[in-house]
PDB file of C-alpha atoms in Angstrom:
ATOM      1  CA  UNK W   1      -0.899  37.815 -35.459  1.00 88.00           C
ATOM      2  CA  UNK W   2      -2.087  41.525 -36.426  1.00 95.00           C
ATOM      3  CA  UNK W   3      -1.807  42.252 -40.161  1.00 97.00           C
ATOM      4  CA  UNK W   4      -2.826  45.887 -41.890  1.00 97.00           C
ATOM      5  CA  UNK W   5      -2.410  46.192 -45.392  1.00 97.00           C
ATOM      6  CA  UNK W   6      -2.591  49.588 -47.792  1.00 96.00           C
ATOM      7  CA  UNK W   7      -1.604  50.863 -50.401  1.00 95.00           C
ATOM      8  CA  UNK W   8       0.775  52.373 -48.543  1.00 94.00           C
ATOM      9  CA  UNK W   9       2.647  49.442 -47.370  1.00 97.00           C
ATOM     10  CA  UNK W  10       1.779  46.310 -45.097  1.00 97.00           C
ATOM     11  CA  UNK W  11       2.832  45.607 -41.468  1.00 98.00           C
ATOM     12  CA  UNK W  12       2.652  42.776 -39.945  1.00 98.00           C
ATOM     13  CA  UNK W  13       2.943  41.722 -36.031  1.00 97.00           C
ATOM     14  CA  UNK W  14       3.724  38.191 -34.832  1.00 96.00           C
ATOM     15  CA  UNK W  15       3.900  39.206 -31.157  1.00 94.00           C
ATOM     16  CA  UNK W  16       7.760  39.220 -31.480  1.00 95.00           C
ATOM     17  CA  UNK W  17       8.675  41.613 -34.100  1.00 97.00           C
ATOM     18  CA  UNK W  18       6.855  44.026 -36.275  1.00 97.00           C
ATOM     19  CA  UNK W  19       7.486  43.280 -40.550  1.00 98.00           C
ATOM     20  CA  UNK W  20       7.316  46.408 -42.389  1.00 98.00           C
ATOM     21  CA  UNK W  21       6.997  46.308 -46.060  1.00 97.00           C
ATOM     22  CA  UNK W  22       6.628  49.583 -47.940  1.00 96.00           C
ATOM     23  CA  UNK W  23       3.758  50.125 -50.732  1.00 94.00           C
ATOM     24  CA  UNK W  24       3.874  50.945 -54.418  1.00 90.00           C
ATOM     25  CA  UNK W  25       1.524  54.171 -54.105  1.00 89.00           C
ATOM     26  CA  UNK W  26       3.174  56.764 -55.929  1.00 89.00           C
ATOM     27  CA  UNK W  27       3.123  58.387 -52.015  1.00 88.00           C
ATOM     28  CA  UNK W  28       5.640  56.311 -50.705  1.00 94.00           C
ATOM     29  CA  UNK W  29       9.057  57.851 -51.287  1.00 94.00           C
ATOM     30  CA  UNK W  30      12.113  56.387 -53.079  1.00 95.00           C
ATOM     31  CA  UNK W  31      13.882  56.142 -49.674  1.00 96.00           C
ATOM     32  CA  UNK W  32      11.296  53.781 -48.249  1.00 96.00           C
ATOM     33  CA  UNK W  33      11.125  51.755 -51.659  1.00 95.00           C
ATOM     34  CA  UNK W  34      14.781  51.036 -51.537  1.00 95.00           C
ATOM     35  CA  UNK W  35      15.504  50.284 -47.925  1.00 95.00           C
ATOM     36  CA  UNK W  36      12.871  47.318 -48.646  1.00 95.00           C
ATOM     37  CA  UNK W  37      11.217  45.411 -45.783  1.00 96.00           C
ATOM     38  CA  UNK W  38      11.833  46.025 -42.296  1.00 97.00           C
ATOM     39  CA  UNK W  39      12.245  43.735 -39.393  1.00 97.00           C
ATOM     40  CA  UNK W  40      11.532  45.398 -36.205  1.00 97.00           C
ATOM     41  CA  UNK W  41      12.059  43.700 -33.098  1.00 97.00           C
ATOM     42  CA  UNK W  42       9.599  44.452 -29.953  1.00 97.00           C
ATOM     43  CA  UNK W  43      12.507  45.256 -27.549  1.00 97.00           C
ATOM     44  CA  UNK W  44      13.782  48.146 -30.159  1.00 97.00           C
ATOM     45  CA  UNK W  45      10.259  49.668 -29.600  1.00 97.00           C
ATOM     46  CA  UNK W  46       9.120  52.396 -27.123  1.00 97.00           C
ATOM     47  CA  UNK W  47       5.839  52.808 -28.317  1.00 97.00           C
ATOM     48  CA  UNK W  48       3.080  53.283 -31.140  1.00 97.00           C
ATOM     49  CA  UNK W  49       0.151  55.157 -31.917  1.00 97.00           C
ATOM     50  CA  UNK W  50      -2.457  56.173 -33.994  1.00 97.00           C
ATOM     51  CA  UNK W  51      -4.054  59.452 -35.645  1.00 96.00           C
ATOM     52  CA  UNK W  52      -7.158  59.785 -37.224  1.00 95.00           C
ATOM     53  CA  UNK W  53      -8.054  62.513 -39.860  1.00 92.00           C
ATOM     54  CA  UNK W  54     -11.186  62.878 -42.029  1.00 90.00           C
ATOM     55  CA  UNK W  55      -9.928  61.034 -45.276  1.00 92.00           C
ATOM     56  CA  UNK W  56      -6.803  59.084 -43.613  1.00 95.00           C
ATOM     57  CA  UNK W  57      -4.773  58.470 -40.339  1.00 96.00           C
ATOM     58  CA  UNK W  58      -1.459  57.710 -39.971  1.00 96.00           C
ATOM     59  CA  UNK W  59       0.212  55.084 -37.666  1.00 97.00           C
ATOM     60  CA  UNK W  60       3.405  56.058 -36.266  1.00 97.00           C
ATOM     61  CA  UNK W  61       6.229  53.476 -34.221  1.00 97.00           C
ATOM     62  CA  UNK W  62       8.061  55.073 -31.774  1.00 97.00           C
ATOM     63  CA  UNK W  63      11.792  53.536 -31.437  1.00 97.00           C
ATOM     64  CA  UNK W  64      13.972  53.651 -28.170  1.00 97.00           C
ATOM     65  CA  UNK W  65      16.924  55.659 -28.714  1.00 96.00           C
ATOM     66  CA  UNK W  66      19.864  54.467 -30.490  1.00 96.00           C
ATOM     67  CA  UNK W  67      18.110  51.032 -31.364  1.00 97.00           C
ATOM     68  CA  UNK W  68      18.230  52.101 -35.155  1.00 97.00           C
ATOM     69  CA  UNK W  69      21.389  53.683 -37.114  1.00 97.00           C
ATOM     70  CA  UNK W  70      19.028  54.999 -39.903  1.00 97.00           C
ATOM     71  CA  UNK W  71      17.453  57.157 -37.181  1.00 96.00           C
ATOM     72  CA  UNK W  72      20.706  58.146 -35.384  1.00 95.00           C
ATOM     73  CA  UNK W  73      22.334  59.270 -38.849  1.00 95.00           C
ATOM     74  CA  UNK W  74      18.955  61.064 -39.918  1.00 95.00           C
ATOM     75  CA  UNK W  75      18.088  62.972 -36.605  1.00 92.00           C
ATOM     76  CA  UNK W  76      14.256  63.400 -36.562  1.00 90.00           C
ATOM     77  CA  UNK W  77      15.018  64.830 -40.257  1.00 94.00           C
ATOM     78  CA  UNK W  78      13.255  62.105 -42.507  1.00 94.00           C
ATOM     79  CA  UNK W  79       9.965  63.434 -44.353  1.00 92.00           C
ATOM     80  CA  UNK W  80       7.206  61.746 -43.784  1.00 92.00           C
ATOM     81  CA  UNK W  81       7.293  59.877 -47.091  1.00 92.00           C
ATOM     82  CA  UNK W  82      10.879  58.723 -46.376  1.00 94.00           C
ATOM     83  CA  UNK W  83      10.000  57.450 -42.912  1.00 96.00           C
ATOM     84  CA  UNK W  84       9.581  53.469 -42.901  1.00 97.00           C
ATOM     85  CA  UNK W  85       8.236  53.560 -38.985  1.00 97.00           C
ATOM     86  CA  UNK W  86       4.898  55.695 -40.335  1.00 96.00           C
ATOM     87  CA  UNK W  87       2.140  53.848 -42.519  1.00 97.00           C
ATOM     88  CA  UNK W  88      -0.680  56.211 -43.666  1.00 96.00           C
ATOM     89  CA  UNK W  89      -4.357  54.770 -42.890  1.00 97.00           C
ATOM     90  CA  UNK W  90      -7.743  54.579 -45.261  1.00 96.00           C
ATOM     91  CA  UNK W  91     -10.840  55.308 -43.505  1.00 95.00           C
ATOM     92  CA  UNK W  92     -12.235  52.712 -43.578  1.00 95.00           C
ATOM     93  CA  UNK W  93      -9.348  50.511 -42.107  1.00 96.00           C
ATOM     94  CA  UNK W  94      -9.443  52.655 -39.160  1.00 97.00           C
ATOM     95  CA  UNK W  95     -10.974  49.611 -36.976  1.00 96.00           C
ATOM     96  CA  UNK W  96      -7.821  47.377 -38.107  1.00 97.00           C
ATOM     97  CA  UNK W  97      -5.203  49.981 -37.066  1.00 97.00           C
ATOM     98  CA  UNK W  98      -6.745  50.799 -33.435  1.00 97.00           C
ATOM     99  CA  UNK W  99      -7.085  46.873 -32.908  1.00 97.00           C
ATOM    100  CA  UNK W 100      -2.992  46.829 -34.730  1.00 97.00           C
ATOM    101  CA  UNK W 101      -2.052  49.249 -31.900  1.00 97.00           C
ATOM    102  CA  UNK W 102      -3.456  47.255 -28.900  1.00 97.00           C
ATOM    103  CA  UNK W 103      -1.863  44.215 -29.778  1.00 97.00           C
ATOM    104  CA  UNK W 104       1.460  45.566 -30.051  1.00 97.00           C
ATOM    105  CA  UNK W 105       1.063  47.993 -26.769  1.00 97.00           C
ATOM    106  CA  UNK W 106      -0.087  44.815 -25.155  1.00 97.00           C
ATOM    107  CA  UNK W 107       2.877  43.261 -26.374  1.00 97.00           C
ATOM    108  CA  UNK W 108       5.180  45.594 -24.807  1.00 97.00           C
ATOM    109  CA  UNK W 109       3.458  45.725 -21.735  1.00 97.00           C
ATOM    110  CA  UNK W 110       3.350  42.028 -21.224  1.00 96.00           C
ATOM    111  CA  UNK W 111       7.419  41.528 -21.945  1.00 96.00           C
ATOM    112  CA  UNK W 112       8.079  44.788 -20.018  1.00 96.00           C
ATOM    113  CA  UNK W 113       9.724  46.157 -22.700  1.00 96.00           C
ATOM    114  CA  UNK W 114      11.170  49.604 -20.940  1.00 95.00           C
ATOM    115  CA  UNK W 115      11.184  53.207 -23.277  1.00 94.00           C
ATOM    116  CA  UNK W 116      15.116  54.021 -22.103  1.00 95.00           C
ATOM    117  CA  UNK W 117      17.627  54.275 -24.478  1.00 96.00           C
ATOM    118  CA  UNK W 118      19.527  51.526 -25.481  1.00 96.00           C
ATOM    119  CA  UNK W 119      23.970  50.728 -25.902  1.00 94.00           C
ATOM    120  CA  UNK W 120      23.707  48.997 -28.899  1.00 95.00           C
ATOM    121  CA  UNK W 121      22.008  48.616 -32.167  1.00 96.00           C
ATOM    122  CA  UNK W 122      18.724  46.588 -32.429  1.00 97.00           C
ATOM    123  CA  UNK W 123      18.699  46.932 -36.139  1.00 97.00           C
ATOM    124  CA  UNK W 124      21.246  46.135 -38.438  1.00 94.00           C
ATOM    125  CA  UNK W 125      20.613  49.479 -40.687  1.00 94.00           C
ATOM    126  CA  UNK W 126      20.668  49.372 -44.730  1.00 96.00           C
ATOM    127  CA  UNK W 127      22.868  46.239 -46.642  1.00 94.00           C
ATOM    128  CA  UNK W 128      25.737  46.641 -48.456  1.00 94.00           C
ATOM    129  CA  UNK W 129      27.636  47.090 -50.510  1.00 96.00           C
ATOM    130  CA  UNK W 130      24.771  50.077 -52.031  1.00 96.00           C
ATOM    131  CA  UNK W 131      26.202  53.121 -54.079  1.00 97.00           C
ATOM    132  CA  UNK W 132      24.014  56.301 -54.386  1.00 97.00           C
ATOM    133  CA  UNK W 133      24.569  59.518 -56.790  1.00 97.00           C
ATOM    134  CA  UNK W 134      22.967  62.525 -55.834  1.00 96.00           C
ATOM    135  CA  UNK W 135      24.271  65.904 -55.645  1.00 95.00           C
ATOM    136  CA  UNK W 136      27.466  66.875 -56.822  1.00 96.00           C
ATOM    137  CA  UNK W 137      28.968  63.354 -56.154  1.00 96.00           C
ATOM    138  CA  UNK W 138      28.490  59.379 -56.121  1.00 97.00           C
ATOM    139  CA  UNK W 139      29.593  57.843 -52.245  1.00 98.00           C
ATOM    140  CA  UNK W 140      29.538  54.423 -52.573  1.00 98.00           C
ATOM    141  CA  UNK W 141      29.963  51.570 -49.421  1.00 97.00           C
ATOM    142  CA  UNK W 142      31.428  48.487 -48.954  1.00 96.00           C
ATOM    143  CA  UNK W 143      31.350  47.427 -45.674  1.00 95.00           C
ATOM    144  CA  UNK W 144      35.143  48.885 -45.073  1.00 95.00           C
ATOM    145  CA  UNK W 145      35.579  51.875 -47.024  1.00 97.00           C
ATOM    146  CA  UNK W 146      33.594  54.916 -48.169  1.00 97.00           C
ATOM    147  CA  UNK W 147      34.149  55.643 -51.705  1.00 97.00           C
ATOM    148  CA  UNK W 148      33.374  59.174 -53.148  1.00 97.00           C
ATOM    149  CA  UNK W 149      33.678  60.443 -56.885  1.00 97.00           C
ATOM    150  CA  UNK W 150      32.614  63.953 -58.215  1.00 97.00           C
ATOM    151  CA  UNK W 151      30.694  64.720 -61.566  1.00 95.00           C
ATOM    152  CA  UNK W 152      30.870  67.522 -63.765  1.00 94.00           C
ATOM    153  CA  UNK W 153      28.598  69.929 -61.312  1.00 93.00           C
ATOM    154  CA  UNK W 154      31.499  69.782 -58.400  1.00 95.00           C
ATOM    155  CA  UNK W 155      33.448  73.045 -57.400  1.00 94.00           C
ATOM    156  CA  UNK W 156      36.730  72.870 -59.317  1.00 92.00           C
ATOM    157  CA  UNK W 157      38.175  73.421 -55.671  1.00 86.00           C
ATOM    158  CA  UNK W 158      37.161  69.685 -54.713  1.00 90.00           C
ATOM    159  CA  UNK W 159      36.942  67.746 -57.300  1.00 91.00           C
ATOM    160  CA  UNK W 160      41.052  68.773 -58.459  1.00 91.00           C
ATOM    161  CA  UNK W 161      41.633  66.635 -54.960  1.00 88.00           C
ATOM    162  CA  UNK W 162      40.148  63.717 -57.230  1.00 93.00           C
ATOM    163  CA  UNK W 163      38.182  60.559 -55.820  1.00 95.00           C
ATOM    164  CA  UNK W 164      38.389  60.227 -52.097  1.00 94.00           C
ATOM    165  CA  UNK W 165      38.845  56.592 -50.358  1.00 96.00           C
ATOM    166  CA  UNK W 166      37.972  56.358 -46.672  1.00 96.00           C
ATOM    167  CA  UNK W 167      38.464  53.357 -44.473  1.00 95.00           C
ATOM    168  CA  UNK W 168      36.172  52.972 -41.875  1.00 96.00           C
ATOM    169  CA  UNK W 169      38.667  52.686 -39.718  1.00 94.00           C
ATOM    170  CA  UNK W 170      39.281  56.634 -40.291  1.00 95.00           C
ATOM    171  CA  UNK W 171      36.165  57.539 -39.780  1.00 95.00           C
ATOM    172  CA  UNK W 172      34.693  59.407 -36.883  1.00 93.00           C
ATOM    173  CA  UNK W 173      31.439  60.173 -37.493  1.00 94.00           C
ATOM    174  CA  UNK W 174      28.728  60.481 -40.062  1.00 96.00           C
ATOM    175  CA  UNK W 175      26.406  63.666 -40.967  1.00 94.00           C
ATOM    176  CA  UNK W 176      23.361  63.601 -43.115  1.00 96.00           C
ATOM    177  CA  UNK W 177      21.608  66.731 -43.577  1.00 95.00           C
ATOM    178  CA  UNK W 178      18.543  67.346 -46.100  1.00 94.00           C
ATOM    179  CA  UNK W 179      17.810  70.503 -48.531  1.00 93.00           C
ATOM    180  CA  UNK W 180      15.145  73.054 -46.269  1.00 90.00           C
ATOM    181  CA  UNK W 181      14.859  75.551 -48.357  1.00 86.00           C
ATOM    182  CA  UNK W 182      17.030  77.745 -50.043  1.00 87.00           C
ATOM    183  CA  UNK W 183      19.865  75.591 -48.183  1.00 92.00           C
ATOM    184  CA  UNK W 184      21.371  72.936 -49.541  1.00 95.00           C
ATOM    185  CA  UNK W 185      21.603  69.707 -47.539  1.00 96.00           C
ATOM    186  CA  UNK W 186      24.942  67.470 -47.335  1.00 97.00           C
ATOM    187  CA  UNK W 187      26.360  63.763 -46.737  1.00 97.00           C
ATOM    188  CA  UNK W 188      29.991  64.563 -44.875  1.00 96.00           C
ATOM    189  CA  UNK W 189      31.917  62.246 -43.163  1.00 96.00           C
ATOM    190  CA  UNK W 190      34.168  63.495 -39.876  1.00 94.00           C
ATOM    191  CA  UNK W 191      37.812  61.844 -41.156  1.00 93.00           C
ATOM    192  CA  UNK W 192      40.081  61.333 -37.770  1.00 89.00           C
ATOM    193  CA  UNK W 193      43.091  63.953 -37.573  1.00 85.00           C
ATOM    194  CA  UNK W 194      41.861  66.114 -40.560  1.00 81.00           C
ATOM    195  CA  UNK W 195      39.622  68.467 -39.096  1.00 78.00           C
ATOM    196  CA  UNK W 196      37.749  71.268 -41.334  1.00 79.00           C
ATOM    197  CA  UNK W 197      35.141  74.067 -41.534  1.00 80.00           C
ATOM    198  CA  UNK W 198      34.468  74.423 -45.311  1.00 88.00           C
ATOM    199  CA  UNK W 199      31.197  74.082 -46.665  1.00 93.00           C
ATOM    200  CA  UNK W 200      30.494  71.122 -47.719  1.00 94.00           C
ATOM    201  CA  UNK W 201      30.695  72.852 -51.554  1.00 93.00           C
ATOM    202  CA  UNK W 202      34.386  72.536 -50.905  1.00 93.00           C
ATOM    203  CA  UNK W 203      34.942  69.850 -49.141  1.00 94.00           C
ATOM    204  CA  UNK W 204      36.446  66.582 -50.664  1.00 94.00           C
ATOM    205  CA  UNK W 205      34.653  64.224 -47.445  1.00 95.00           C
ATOM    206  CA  UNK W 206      31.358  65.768 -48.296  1.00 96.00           C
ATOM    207  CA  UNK W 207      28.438  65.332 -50.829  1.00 97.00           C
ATOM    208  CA  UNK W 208      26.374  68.406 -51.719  1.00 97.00           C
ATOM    209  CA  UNK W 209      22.696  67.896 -52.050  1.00 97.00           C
ATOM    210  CA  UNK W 210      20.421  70.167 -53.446  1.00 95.00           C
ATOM    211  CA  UNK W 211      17.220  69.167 -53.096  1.00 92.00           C
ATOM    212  CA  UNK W 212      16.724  66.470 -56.229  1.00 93.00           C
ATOM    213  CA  UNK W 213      14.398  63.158 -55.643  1.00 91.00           C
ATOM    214  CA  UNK W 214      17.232  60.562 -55.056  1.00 93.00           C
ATOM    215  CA  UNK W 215      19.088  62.862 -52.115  1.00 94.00           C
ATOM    216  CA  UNK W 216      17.188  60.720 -49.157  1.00 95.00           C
ATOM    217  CA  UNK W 217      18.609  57.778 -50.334  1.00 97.00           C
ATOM    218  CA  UNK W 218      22.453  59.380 -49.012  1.00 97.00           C
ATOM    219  CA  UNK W 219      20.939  59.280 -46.054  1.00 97.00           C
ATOM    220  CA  UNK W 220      21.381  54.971 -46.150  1.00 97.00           C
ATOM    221  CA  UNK W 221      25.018  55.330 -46.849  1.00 97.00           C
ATOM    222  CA  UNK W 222      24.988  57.305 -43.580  1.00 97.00           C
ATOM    223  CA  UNK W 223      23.151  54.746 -41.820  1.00 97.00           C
ATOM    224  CA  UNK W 224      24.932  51.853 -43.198  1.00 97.00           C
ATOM    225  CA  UNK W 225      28.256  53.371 -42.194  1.00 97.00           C
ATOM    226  CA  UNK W 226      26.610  54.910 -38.923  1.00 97.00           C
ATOM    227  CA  UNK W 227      25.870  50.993 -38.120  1.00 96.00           C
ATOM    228  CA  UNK W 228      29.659  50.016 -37.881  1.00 96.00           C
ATOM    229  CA  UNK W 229      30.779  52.956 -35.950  1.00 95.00           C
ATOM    230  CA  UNK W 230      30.839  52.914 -32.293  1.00 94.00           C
ATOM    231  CA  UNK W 231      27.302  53.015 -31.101  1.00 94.00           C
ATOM    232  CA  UNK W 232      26.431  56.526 -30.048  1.00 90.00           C
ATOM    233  CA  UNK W 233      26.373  55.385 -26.116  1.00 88.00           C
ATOM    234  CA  UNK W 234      30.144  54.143 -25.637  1.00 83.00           C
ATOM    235  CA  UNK W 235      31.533  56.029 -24.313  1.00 80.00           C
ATOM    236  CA  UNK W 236      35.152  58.225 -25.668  1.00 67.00           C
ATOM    237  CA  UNK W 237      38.622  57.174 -24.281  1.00 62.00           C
ATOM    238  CA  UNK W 238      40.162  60.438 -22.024  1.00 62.00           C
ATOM    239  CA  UNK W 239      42.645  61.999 -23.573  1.00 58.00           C
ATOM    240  CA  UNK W 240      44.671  61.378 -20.954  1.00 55.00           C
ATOM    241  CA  UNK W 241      44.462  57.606 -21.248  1.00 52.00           C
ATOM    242  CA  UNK W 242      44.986  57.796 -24.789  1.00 49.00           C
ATOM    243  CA  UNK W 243      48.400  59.813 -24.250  1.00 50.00           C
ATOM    244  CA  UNK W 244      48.811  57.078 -21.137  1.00 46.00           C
ATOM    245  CA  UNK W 245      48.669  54.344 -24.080  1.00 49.00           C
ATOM    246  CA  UNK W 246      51.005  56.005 -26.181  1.00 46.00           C
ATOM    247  CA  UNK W 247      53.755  56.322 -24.034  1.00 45.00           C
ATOM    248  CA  UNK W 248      53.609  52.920 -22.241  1.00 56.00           C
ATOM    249  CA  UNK W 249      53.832  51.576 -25.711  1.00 58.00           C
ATOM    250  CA  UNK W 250      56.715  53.876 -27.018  1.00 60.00           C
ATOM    251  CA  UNK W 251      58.268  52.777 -23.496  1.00 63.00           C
ATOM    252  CA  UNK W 252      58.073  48.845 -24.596  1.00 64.00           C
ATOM    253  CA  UNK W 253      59.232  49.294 -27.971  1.00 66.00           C
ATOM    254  CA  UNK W 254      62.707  51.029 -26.318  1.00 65.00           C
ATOM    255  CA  UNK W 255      62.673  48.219 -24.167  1.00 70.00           C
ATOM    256  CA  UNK W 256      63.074  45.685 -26.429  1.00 70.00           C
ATOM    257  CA  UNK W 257      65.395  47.719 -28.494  1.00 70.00           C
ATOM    258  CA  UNK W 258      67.921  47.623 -25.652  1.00 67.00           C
ATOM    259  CA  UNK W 259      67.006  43.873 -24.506  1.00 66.00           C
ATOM    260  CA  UNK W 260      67.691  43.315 -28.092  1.00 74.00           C
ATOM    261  CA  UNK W 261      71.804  45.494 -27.566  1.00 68.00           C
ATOM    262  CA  UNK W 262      72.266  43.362 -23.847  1.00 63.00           C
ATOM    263  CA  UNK W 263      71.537  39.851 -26.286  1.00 68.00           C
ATOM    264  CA  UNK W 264      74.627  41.346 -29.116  1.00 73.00           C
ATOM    265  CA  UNK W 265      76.580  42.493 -26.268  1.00 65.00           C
ATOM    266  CA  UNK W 266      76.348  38.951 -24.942  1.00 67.00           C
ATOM    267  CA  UNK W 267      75.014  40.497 -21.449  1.00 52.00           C
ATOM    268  CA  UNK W 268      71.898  38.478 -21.948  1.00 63.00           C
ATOM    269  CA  UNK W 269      71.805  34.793 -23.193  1.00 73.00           C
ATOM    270  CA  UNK W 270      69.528  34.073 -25.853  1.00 77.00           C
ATOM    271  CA  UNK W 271      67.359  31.841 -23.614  1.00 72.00           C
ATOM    272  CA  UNK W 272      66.907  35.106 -20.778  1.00 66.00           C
ATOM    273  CA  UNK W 273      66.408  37.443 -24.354  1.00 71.00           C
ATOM    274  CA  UNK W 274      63.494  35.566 -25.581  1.00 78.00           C
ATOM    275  CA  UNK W 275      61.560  35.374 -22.045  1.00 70.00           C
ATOM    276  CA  UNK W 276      62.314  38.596 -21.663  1.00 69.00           C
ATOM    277  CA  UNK W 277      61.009  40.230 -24.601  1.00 70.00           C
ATOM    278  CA  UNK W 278      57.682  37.541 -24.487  1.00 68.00           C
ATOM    279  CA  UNK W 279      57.044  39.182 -20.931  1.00 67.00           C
ATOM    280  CA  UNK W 280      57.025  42.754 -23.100  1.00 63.00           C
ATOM    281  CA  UNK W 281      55.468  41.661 -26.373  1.00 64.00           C
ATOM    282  CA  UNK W 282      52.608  39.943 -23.518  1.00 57.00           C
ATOM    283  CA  UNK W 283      52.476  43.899 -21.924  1.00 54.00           C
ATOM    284  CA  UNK W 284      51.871  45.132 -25.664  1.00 51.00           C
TER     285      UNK W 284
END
């Protein structure tokens, strides 16, 4: 086992999965802090390493694409003090990280743990149900539905829709994108058949962000929705096989309507009705 500990968090290595548990140092942001300990499993890895500076180095994990939902719904755009895969390095421990980073690149090398992308999630992303204000709204997750509600700093122009309730099942995709800036960041959800281009300012699937301490943490209601979407890597029906599905099934329901007129007719017994329409219901 391989163990670092510092102020700003711990990680631990049992040769199977990495433990990450964040630190209390006023450093380690309030993203970190409330995601809480990590388990990291060695296949969801593609790599670490290690930097020194003068005062402190920093190690760094490298995931394999599409292993973590966090990630996927973040894009690269985590600060460094949000990031739970970096752990910043005293001096003096620089001995303990270097030996830290063998045993885990040994590790990898010894399973054969390979750096391509992966189909599925490896982690499981943040639990819910979690709520988070920031912004000009509160979104709030369940496991099944996204829940946003405005607060007295919304554009009249979204918040006269009132609260919005989305079921996963609706949902399309995800968006999480920080303040830089002068430009405000945003948590927006993609809503299937209701398409838009208005800033996030005015739109009722969106949360505003403008730059305040608690707008990372939208960024695990992204993830923990992210984490029951399709993964990333499956791949979208054609539209033509969607229309295909459609009609066949429009085409069964007709069918049974008229198997349904040949049984009152008295064309069809009941007995030749009901195998009948379990050979369509089967189809459907």
């Amino acid at each position: 086992m391989a163990e670092i500990i510092q102020r700003d968090g711990t990680w631990t290595f049992d040769g199977d999965a990495l433990r990450l548990v964040p630190g209390r140092d006023k450093n380690v942001g309030v993203l970190r802090k409330s995601l809480g300990e990590l388990a990291v499993p060695l296949g969801a890895l593609a790599g670490v390493s290690f930097e020194q500076g003068k005062r402190t180095g920093r190690l760094r994990l490298r995931l394999r694409d599409g292993a973590d939902p966090l990630l996927h719904a973040t894009g690269g755009r985590l600060t460094d003090a949000s990031d739970p895969y970096q752990l910043t390095v005293d001096s003096d421990r620089y001995g303990v990280a270097e030996y830290f980073v063998d045993e885990i690149r040994n590790a990898l090398l010894l399973d054969g743990v390979p750096t391509a992308a992966v189909d599925r999630y490896l982690l499981p992303g943040p639990a819910v149900p979690l709520s988070v204000s920031a912004g000009d709204g509160t979104a709030s997750f369940d496991g099944e539905q996204v829940r946003l509600e405005w607060n007295w700093k919304t554009e009249e122009a979204k918040s006269a829709v009132g609260a919005r309730t989305l079921a996963l099942a609706d949902i399309e995709g995800v968006e999480w994108q920080p303040s830089v800036g002068l430009e405000n960041g945003h948590l927006r959800f993609t809503v299937r058949g209701a398409p838009t281009k208005a800033p996030p300012k005015y739109d009722a699937n969106a949360v505003e962000l403008w730059g305040f301490k608690k707008d990372p943490l939208m960024a695990l209601v992204a993830a923990a929705v992210q984490a029951r979407l399709p993964h990333p890597s499956t791949p979208a029906p054609a539209p033509s096989q969607l229309a295909l599905t459609e009609v066949d099934h429009d085409a069964l329901l007709r069918r049974l309507r008229e198997l349904g007129d040949l049984r009152s007719s008295g064309v069809l017994t009941e007995e030749e009705f009901t195998l009948a329409k379990q050979a369509i219901l089967r189809g459907m």
